């Protein structure tokens, strides 16, 4: 016999397949700023104590600091697209020059290898054969 959803109990949202799992915590911006300030003010050994007391991980601090830095940059105004575009163009040109130089170097090495092989062949054919004197 196959059971359908209609045959089961009605899910009222109180208890589901993951109803017994803890809920994800949500932190306010004020809390994050306070913890970041406290963490930064603590000495090296005291930072772990702050994390343990609040039940946090160091990854929280890293993410919150990254978000705060991004927010600070956003508050200063938009990043100059011209500067970033110019930098990308310079790096692209630099990469193209390096690739062209690499291709020239490989071609020169290939040519030197062929010249070396030709000279060896010529030197072997030019060696006089030993004649016996009587």
PDB file of N, CA and C in Angstrom, residues 8 42 57-58 85 88 106 113 130 134:
ATOM      1  N   UNK A   8      -1.137  11.212   5.442  1.00  0.00           N
ATOM      2  CA  UNK A   8      -0.341  11.532   6.627  1.00  0.00           C
ATOM      3  C   UNK A   8      -0.982  12.634   7.441  1.00  0.00           C
ATOM      4  N   UNK A  42      40.809  43.261  22.413  1.00  0.00           N
ATOM      5  CA  UNK A  42      41.344  42.214  23.293  1.00  0.00           C
ATOM      6  C   UNK A  42      42.770  41.862  22.890  1.00  0.00           C
ATOM      7  N   UNK A  57      32.569  31.674  16.148  1.00  0.00           N
ATOM      8  CA  UNK A  57      33.763  31.097  15.530  1.00  0.00           C
ATOM      9  C   UNK A  57      34.586  32.231  14.923  1.00  0.00           C
ATOM     10  N   UNK A  58      35.855  31.973  14.704  1.00  0.00           N
ATOM     11  CA  UNK A  58      36.707  32.997  14.097  1.00  0.00           C
ATOM     12  C   UNK A  58      36.231  33.345  12.694  1.00  0.00           C
ATOM     13  N   UNK A  85      39.586  49.681 -14.707  1.00  0.00           N
ATOM     14  CA  UNK A  85      39.685  49.306 -16.121  1.00  0.00           C
ATOM     15  C   UNK A  85      41.091  49.543 -16.648  1.00  0.00           C
ATOM     16  N   UNK A  88      43.308  46.786 -15.320  1.00  0.00           N
ATOM     17  CA  UNK A  88      43.061  45.529 -16.040  1.00  0.00           C
ATOM     18  C   UNK A  88      43.731  45.567 -17.404  1.00  0.00           C
ATOM     19  N   UNK A 106      61.092  30.338 -27.051  1.00  0.00           N
ATOM     20  CA  UNK A 106      60.917  28.948 -27.480  1.00  0.00           C
ATOM     21  C   UNK A 106      61.388  28.757 -28.921  1.00  0.00           C
ATOM     22  N   UNK A 113      68.663  24.354 -31.208  1.00  0.00           N
ATOM     23  CA  UNK A 113      68.739  22.892 -31.186  1.00  0.00           C
ATOM     24  C   UNK A 113      68.950  22.327 -32.576  1.00  0.00           C
ATOM     25  N   UNK A 130      90.707   7.360 -40.884  1.00  0.00           N
ATOM     26  CA  UNK A 130      92.101   7.004 -40.605  1.00  0.00           C
ATOM     27  C   UNK A 130      92.591   6.028 -41.682  1.00  0.00           C
ATOM     28  N   UNK A 134     101.862   2.767 -44.929  1.00  0.00           N
ATOM     29  CA  UNK A 134     102.723   1.614 -45.119  1.00  0.00           C
ATOM     30  C   UNK A 134     104.097   1.988 -45.331  1.00  0.00           C
TER      31      UNK A 134
END
